[in-house]
Coordinates of C-alpha atoms in Angstrom, one line a residue:
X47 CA -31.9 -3.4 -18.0
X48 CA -29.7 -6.5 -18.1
X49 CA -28.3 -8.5 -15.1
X50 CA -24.9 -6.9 -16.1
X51 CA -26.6 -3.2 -15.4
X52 CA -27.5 -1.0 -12.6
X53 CA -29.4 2.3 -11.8
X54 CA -28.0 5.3 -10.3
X55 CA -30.5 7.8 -10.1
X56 CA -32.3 7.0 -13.3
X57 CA -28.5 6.6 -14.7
X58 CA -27.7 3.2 -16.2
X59 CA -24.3 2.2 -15.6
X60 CA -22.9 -0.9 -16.9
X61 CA -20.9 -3.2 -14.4
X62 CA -18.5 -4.9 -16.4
X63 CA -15.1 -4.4 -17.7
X64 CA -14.2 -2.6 -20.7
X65 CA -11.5 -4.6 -22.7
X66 CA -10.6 -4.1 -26.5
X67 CA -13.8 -2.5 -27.1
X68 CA -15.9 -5.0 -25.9
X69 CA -18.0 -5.4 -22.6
X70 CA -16.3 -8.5 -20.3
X71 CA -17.7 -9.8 -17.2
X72 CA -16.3 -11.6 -14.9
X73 CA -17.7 -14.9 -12.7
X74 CA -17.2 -13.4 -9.8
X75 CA -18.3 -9.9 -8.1
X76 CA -18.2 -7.4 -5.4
X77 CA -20.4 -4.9 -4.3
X78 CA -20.6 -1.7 -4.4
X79 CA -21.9 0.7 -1.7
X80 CA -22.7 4.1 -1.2
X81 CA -21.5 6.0 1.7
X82 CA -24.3 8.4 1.7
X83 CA -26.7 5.8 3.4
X84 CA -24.8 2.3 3.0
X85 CA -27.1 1.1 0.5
X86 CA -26.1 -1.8 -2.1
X87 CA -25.9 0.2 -5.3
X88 CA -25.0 -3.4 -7.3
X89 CA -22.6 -6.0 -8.0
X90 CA -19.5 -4.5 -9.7
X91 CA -17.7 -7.7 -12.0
X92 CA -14.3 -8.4 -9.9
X93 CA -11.0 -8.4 -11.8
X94 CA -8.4 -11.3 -11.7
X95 CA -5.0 -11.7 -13.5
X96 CA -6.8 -13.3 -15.9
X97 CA -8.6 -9.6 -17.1
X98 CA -5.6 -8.1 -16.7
X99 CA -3.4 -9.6 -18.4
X100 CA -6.4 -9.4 -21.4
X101 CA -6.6 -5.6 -20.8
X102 CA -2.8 -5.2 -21.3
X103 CA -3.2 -7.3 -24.4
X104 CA -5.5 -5.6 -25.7
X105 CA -3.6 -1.9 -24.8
X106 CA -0.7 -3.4 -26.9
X107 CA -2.5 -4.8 -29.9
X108 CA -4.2 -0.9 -29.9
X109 CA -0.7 0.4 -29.4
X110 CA 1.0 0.9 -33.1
X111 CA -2.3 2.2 -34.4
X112 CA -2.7 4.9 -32.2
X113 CA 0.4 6.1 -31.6
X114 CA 0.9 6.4 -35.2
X115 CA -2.6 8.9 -35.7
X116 CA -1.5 12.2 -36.6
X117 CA -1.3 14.2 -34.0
X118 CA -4.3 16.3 -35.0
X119 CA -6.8 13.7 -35.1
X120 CA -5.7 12.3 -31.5
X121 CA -6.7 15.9 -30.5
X122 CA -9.6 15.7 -32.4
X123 CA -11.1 12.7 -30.6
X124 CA -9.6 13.9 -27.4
X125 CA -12.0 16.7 -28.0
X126 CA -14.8 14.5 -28.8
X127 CA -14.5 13.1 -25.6
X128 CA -14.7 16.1 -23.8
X129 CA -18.4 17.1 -25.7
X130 CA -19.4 13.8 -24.3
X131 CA -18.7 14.0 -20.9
X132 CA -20.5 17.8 -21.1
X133 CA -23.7 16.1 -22.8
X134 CA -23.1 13.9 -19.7
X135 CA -22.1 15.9 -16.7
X136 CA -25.5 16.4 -14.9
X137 CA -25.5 12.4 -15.2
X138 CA -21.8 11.7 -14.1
X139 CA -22.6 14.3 -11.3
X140 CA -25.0 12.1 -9.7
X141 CA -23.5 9.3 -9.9
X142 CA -20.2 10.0 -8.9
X143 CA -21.9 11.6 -5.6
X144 CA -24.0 8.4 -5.2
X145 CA -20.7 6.3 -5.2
X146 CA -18.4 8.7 -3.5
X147 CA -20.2 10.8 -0.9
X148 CA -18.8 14.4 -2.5
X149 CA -20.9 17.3 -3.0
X150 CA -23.2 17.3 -5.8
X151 CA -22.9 21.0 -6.2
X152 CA -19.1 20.3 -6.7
X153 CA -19.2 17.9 -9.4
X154 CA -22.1 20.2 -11.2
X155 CA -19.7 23.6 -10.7
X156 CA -16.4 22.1 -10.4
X157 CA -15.2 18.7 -10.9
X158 CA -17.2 17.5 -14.1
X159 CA -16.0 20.5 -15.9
X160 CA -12.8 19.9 -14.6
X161 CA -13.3 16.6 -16.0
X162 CA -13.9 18.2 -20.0
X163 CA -11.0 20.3 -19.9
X164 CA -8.8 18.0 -18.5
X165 CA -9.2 16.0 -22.0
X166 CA -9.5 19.8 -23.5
X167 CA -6.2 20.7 -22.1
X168 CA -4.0 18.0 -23.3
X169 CA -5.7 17.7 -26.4
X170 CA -4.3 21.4 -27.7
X171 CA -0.9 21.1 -25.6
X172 CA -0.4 18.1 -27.7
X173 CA -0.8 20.7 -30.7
X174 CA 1.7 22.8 -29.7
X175 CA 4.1 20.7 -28.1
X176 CA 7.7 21.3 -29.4
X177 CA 11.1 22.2 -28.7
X178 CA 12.9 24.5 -30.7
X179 CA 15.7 23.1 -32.3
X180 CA 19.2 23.8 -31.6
X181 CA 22.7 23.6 -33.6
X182 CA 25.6 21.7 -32.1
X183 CA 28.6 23.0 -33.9
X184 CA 26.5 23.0 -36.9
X185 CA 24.4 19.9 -36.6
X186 CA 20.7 20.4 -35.6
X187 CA 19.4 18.4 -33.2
X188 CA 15.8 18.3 -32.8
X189 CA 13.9 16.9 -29.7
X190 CA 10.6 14.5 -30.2
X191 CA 8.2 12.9 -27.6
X192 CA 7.6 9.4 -29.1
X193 CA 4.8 7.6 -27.5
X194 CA 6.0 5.2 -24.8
X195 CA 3.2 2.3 -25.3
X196 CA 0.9 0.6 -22.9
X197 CA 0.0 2.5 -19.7
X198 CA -1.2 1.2 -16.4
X199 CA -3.1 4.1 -14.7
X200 CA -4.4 3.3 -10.9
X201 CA -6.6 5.9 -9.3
X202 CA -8.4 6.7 -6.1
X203 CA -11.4 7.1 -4.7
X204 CA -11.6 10.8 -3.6
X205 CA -12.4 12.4 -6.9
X206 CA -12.8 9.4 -9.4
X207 CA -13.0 10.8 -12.7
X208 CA -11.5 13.7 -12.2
X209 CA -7.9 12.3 -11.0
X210 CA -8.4 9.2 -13.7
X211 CA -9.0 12.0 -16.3
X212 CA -5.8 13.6 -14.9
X213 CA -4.1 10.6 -16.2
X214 CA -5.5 9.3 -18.9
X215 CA -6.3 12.6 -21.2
X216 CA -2.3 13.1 -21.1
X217 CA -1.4 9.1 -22.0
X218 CA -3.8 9.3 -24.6
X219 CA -2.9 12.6 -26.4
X220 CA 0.3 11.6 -26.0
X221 CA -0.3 8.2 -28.5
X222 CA -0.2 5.7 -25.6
X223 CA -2.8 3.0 -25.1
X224 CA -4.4 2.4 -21.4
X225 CA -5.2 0.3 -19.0
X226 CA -7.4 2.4 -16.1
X227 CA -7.9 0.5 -12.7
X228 CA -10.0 2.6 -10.4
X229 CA -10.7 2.8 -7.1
X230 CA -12.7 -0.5 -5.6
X231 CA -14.7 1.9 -3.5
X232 CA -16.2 4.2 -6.4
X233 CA -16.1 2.3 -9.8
X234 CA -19.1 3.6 -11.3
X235 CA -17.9 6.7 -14.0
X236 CA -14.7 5.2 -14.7
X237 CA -17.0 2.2 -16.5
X238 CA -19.5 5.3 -17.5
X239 CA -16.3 7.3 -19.1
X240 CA -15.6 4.2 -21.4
X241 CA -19.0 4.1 -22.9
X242 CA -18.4 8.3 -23.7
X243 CA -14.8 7.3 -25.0
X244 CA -16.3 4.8 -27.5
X245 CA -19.1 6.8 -28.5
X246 CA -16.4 10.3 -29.2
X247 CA -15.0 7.7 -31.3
X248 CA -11.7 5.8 -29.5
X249 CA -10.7 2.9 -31.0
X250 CA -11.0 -0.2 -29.9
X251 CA -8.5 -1.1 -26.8
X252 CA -6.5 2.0 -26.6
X253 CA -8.6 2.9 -23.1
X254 CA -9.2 -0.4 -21.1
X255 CA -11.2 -0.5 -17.9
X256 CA -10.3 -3.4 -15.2
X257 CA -12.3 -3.5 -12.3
X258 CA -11.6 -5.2 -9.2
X259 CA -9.2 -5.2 -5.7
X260 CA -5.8 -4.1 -6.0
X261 CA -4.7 -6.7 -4.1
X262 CA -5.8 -9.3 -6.9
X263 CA -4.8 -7.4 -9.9
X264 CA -2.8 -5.3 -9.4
X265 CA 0.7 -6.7 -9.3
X266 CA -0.7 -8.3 -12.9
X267 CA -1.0 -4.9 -14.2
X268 CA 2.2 -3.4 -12.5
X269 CA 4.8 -6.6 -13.0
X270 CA 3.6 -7.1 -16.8
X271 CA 6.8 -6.7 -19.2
X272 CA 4.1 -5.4 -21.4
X273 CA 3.5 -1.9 -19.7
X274 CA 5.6 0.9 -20.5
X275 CA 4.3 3.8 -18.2
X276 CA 2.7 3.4 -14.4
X277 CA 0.8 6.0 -12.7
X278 CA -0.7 5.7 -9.6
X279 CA -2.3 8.1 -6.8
X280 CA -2.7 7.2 -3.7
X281 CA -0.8 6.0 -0.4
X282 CA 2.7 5.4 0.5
X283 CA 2.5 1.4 1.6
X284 CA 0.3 0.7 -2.0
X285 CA 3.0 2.9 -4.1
X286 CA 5.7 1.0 -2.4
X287 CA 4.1 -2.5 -3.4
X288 CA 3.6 -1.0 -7.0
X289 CA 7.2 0.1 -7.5
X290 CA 8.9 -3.0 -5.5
X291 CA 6.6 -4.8 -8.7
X292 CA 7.7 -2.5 -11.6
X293 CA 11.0 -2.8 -10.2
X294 CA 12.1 -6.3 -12.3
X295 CA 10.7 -4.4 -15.6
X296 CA 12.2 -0.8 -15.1
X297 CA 8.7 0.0 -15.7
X298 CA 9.0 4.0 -15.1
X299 CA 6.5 5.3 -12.0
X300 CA 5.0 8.6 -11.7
X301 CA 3.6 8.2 -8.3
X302 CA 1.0 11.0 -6.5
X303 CA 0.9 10.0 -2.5
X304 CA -0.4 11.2 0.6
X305 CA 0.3 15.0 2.1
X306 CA 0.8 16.7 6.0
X307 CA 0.4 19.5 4.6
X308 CA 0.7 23.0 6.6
X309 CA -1.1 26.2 6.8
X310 CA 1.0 28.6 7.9
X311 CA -0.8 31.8 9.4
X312 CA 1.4 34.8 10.2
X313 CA 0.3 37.8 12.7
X314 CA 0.3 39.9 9.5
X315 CA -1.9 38.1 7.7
X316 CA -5.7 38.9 7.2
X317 CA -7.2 36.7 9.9
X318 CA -10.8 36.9 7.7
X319 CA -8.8 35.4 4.5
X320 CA -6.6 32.9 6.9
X321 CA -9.6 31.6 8.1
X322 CA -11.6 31.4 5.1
X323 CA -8.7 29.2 3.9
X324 CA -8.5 27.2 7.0
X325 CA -12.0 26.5 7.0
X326 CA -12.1 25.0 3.1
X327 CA -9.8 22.5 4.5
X328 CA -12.6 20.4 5.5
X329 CA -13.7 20.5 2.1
X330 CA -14.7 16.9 0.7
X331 CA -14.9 15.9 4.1
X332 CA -11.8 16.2 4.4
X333 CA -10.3 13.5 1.7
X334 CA -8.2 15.7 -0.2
X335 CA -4.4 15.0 -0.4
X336 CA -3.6 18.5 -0.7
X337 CA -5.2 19.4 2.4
X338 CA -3.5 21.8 4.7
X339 CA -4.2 19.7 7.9
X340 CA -1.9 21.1 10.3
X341 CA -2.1 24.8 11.4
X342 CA 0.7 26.9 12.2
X343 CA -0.3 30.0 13.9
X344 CA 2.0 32.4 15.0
X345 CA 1.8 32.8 19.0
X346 CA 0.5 36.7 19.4
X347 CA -2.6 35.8 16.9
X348 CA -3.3 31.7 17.9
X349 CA -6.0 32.6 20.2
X350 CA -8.1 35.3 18.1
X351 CA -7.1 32.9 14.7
X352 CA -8.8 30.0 17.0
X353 CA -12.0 31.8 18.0
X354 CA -12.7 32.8 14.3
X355 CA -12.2 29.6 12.6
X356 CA -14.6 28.1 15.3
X357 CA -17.4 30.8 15.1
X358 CA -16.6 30.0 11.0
X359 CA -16.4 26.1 11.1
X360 CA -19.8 26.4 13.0
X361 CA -21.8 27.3 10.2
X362 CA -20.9 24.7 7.9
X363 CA -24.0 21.8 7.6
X364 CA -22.9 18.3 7.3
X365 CA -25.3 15.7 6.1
X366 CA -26.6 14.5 2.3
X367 CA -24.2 15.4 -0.2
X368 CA -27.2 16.0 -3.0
X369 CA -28.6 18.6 -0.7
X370 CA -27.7 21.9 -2.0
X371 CA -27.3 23.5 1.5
X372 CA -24.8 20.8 2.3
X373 CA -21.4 21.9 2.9
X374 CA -19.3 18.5 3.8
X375 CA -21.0 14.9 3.3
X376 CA -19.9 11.2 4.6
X377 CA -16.7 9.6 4.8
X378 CA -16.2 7.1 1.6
X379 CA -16.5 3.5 3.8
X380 CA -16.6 2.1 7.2
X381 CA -13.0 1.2 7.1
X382 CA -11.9 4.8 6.6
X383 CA -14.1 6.4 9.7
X384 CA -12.6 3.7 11.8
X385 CA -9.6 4.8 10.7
X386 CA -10.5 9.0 11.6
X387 CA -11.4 7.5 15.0
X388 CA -8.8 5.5 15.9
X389 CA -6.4 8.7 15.3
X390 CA -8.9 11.2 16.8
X391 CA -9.5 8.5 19.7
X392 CA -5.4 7.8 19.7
X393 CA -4.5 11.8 19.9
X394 CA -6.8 12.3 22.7
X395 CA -5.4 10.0 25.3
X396 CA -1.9 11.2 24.0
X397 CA -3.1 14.4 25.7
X398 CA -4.4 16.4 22.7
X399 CA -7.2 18.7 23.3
X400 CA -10.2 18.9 21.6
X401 CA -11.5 22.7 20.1
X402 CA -14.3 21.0 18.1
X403 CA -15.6 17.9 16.8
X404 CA -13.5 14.7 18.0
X405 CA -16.8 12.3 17.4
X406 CA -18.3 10.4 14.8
X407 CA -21.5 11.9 13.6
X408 CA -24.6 9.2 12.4
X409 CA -23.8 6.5 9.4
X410 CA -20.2 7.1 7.8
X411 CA -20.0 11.3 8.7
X412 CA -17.5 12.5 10.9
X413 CA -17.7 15.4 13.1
X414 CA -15.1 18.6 12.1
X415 CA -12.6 18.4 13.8
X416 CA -9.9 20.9 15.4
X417 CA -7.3 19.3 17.8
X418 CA -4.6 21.2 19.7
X419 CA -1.9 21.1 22.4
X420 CA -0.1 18.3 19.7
X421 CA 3.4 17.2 20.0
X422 CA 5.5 17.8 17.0
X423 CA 6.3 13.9 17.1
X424 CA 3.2 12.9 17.7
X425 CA 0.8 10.1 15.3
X426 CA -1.8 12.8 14.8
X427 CA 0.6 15.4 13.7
X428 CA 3.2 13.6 11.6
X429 CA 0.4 10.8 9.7
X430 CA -1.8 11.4 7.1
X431 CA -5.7 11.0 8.4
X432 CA -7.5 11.6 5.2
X433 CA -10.4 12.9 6.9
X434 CA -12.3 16.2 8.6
X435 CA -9.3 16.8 11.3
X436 CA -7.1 19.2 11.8
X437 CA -4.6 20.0 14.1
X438 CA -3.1 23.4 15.6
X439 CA 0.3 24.5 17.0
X440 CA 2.0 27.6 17.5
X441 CA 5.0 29.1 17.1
X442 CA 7.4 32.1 17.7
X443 CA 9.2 33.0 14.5
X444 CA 9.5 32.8 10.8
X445 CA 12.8 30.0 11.8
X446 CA 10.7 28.3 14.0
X447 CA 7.3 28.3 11.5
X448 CA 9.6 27.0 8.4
X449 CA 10.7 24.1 10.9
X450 CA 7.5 22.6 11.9
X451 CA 5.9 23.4 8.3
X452 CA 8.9 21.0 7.0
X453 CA 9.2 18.5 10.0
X454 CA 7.4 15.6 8.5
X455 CA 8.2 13.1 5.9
X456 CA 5.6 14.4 3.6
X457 CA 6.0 17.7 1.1
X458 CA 3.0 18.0 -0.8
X459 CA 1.7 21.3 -0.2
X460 CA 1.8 24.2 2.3
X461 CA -0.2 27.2 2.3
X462 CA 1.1 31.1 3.9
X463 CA -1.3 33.5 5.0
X464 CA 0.8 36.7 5.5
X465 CA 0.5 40.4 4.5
X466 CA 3.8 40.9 4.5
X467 CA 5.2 40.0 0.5
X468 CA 9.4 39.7 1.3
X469 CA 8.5 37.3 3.9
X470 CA 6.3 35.7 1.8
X471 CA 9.0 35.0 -0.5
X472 CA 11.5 34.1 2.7
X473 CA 8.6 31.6 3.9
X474 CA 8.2 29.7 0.5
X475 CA 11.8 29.5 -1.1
X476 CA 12.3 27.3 2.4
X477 CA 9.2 25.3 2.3
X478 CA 9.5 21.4 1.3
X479 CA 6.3 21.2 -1.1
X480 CA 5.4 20.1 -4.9
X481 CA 3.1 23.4 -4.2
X482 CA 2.9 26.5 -2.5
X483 CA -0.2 28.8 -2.2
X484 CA 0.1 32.3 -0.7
X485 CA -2.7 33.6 0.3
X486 CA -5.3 31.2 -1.6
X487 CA -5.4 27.6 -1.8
X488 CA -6.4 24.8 -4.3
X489 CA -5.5 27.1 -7.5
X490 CA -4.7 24.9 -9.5
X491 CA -3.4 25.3 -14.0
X492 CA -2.5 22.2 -15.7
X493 CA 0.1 24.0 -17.7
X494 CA 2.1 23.6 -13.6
X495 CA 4.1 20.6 -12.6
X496 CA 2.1 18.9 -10.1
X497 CA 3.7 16.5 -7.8
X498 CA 5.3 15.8 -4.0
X499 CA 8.5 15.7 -2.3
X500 CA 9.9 13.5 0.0
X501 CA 7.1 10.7 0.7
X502 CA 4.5 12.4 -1.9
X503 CA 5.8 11.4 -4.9
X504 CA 7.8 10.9 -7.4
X505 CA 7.7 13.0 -10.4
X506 CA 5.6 15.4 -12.1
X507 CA 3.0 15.6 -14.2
X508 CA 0.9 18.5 -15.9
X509 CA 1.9 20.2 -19.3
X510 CA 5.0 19.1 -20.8
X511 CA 5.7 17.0 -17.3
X512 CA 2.9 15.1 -18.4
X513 CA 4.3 13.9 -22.1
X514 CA 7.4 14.1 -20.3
X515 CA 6.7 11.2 -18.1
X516 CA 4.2 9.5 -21.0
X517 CA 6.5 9.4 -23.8
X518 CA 10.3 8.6 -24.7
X519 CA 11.9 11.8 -25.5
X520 CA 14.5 11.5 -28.4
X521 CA 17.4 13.9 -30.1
X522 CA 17.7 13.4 -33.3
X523 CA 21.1 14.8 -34.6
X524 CA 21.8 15.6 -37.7
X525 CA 25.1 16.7 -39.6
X526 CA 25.0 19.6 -41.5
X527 CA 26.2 17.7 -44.5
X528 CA 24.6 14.7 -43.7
X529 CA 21.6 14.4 -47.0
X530 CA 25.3 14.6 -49.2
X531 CA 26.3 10.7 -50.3
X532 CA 30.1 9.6 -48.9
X533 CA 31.0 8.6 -52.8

């Protein structure tokens, strides 16, 4: 091992950036630490503008090249990418668990897979991507997605290389270069994903890794005249810095935010299946931006609804994440459970009552939490917590259910549980959301647009949303006599 190297469960990940093919370290560093028992996993090398503005050099330089391989070898090594990170999951699994806190059975079962076909996915929608073309009083027009050029892609911390992969599989296949900042909090597979990228074959500089605090690099990355394309999940205050900075460019933003989402439970719905779905809310320990934290239960059913989901949520185990018999871990840092608390904490001297949970548990675990007897107006209802609470109103009607499920400035998701399929289709043609489950949750294609309204987002991205957003779409007319010379 080198000083520039550390060991994640027998894993060796390298702790410096990636830029134009080549490992960079930087003079100064920051550590990173797993929630799971706050231990020092290593010293992470910590970005300035001075690596940024080399990464986004080195994504431009890579630019022509790429976007001008065929389509089918793009795919090809998109592909090649994907057998890489399934030689590698068991070993991204752990690590990603170490630096995160999720469940190691998810990233085995779930999220590491995930991780392949997300690279899979784009890789044959790139193949098939076209629009028919059309005649325009005889002339054919024909429509093309031309690769926009450098990219700036800034991901979180909930589900690392899962939501980066989100991003970068489509800017790749789509011929653009990268620049991938991830999360300060969980750095690790990001760096690990650039070794597998090199090895499936990428060329030098078309994927960039930049490691570091957003605060110090990241208006380098999202001001630069350079950068075509910015995405960036996460929360509302960081996307407004980030477009305020693209702003002077025109740079376009596709931007993923935070949710209030609501889970609607009618007194037709199948109380066993309403539960069920309520339960898996707390799922990731709660960090999930699709979560459906606030529970709508109609009046006639709030109290039977209530005793289920506790008898339910009582059987879940909290504690190590690599512990198969685990069903929610820690909180990702210290910051965030002081965060949790000070809304729990907040809530319950606004009068809110407390059905379970309301504590902090040992190290960086928060108890489950169920709150109720919540004003519509209030902090704990109408802000995002990004952790294991949950809130619970009631309410009379389908008029009055539709208006508390849209009364926030958030429209991510919503979830109905009903048994009833016209009001089904009432409920969610009025709901504010980028998505609607009925009766399930978290089904998620990529072939879907997937974005937020209001304060979730801006824009869309999966399928063609995705080279949508990643490439400048032209229409290219043609007349019908237009090969014939004007001599």
């Amino acid at each position: 091992m080198t000083e520039h190297t550390l060991t994640v469960a027998g894993v060796a990940v390298d702790t410096r950036h990636w830029i134009g093919g080549e490992r960079v370290a930087s003079t100064e560093t920051f550590p990173d630490v797993s929630p799971i028992d706050g231990s020092v996993l290593g010293e992470i090398s910590r970005g300035t503008a001075m690596e940024a503005t080399a990464a986004v050099a080195a994504a431009k330089a890579a630019f022509p090249a790429w976007a001008a391989t065929p389509r089918a070898e793009r795919a090809r090594i998109l592909h090649a990418i994907a057998d890489g990170v399934e030689k590698r999951l068991e070993e991204l699994a752990i690590v990603e668990t170490t630096d995160n806190g999720a469940l190691l059975r998810s990233h085995r079962r779930g999220v590491m897979p995930r991780v392949a076909h997300n690279f899979r996915f784009f890789a044959d929608w790139l193949l098939k991507l076209e629009h028919e073309d059309f005649e325009t009083r005889g002339h054919t027009n024909h429509v093309s997605w031309d690769p926009a050029g450098p990219c700036v892609l800034i991901t979180p911390w909930n589900a690392p290389l899962m939501l980066a992969t989100w991003k970068v599989a489509p800017a790749l296949a789509a011929g653009n270069t990268v620049v991938l900042k991830p999360a300060e909090w969980t750095p690790l597979t990001a760096s690990l994903l650039a070794d597998i990228a090199a090895e499936a074959g990428l060329p030098a500089g078309v994927l960039n890794v930049v490691q570091g605090y957003g605060s110090e690099i990241g208006d380098a990355l999202t001001s630069h005249p350079d950068v075509r394309r910015i995405s960036f999940t996460g929360s509302v205050p960081t996307a407004k810095r980030i477009s305020a900075s693209a702003a002077a460019n025109l740079t376009p933003l596709s931007l993923e935010l935070g949710g209030k989402s609501p889970l609607l439970v009618f007194a037709d719905a199948d109380l066993d299946l309403a539960v069920d779905l309520a339960v898996e809310q707390y799922d990731n320990a709660g960090q999930v931006c699709l979560a459906a934290t606030r529970f709508l239960v109609q009046e006639s059913v709030a109290e039977e609804f209530t005793r289920r989901f506790v008898e339910k949520a009582g059987q879940l185990t909290q504690g190590d994440p690599r512990d198969e018999a685990t069903d929610i871990g820690p909180n990702i840092h210290p910051r965030q459970l002081e965060k949790i608390d000070g809304f729990v904490q907040r809530a319950i001297a606004a009068g809110a009552r407390v059905v379970i949970g309301g504590h902090r548990g040992d190290g960086q675990y928060y108890a489950p939490t169920l709150l109720t007897d919540v004003a519509q107006d209030s902090e704990i209802v109408q802000e995002e917590v990004f952790g294991p609470v949950l809130t619970l109103q009631t309410f009379a009607d389908e008029d009055e259910a539709v208006r508390l499920a849209n009364d926030t400035r958030f429209g991510l998701a919503a979830t109905v549980a009903t048994g009833d399929p016209e009001r089904a289709e009432r409920v969610t043609a009025q709901l504010v959301a980028g998505t609607v489950w009925t009766n399930c949750f978290f089904v998620r294609d990529l072939q879907a647009p997937f974005g937020g309204s209001r304060h979730s987002g801006v824009g869309r991205e999966g399928g063609t949303w995705s080279f949508d957003f990643y490439c400048d779409l032209k229409n290219t007319v043609t007349a019908p006599k237009g090969w014939q010379s004007h001599e």
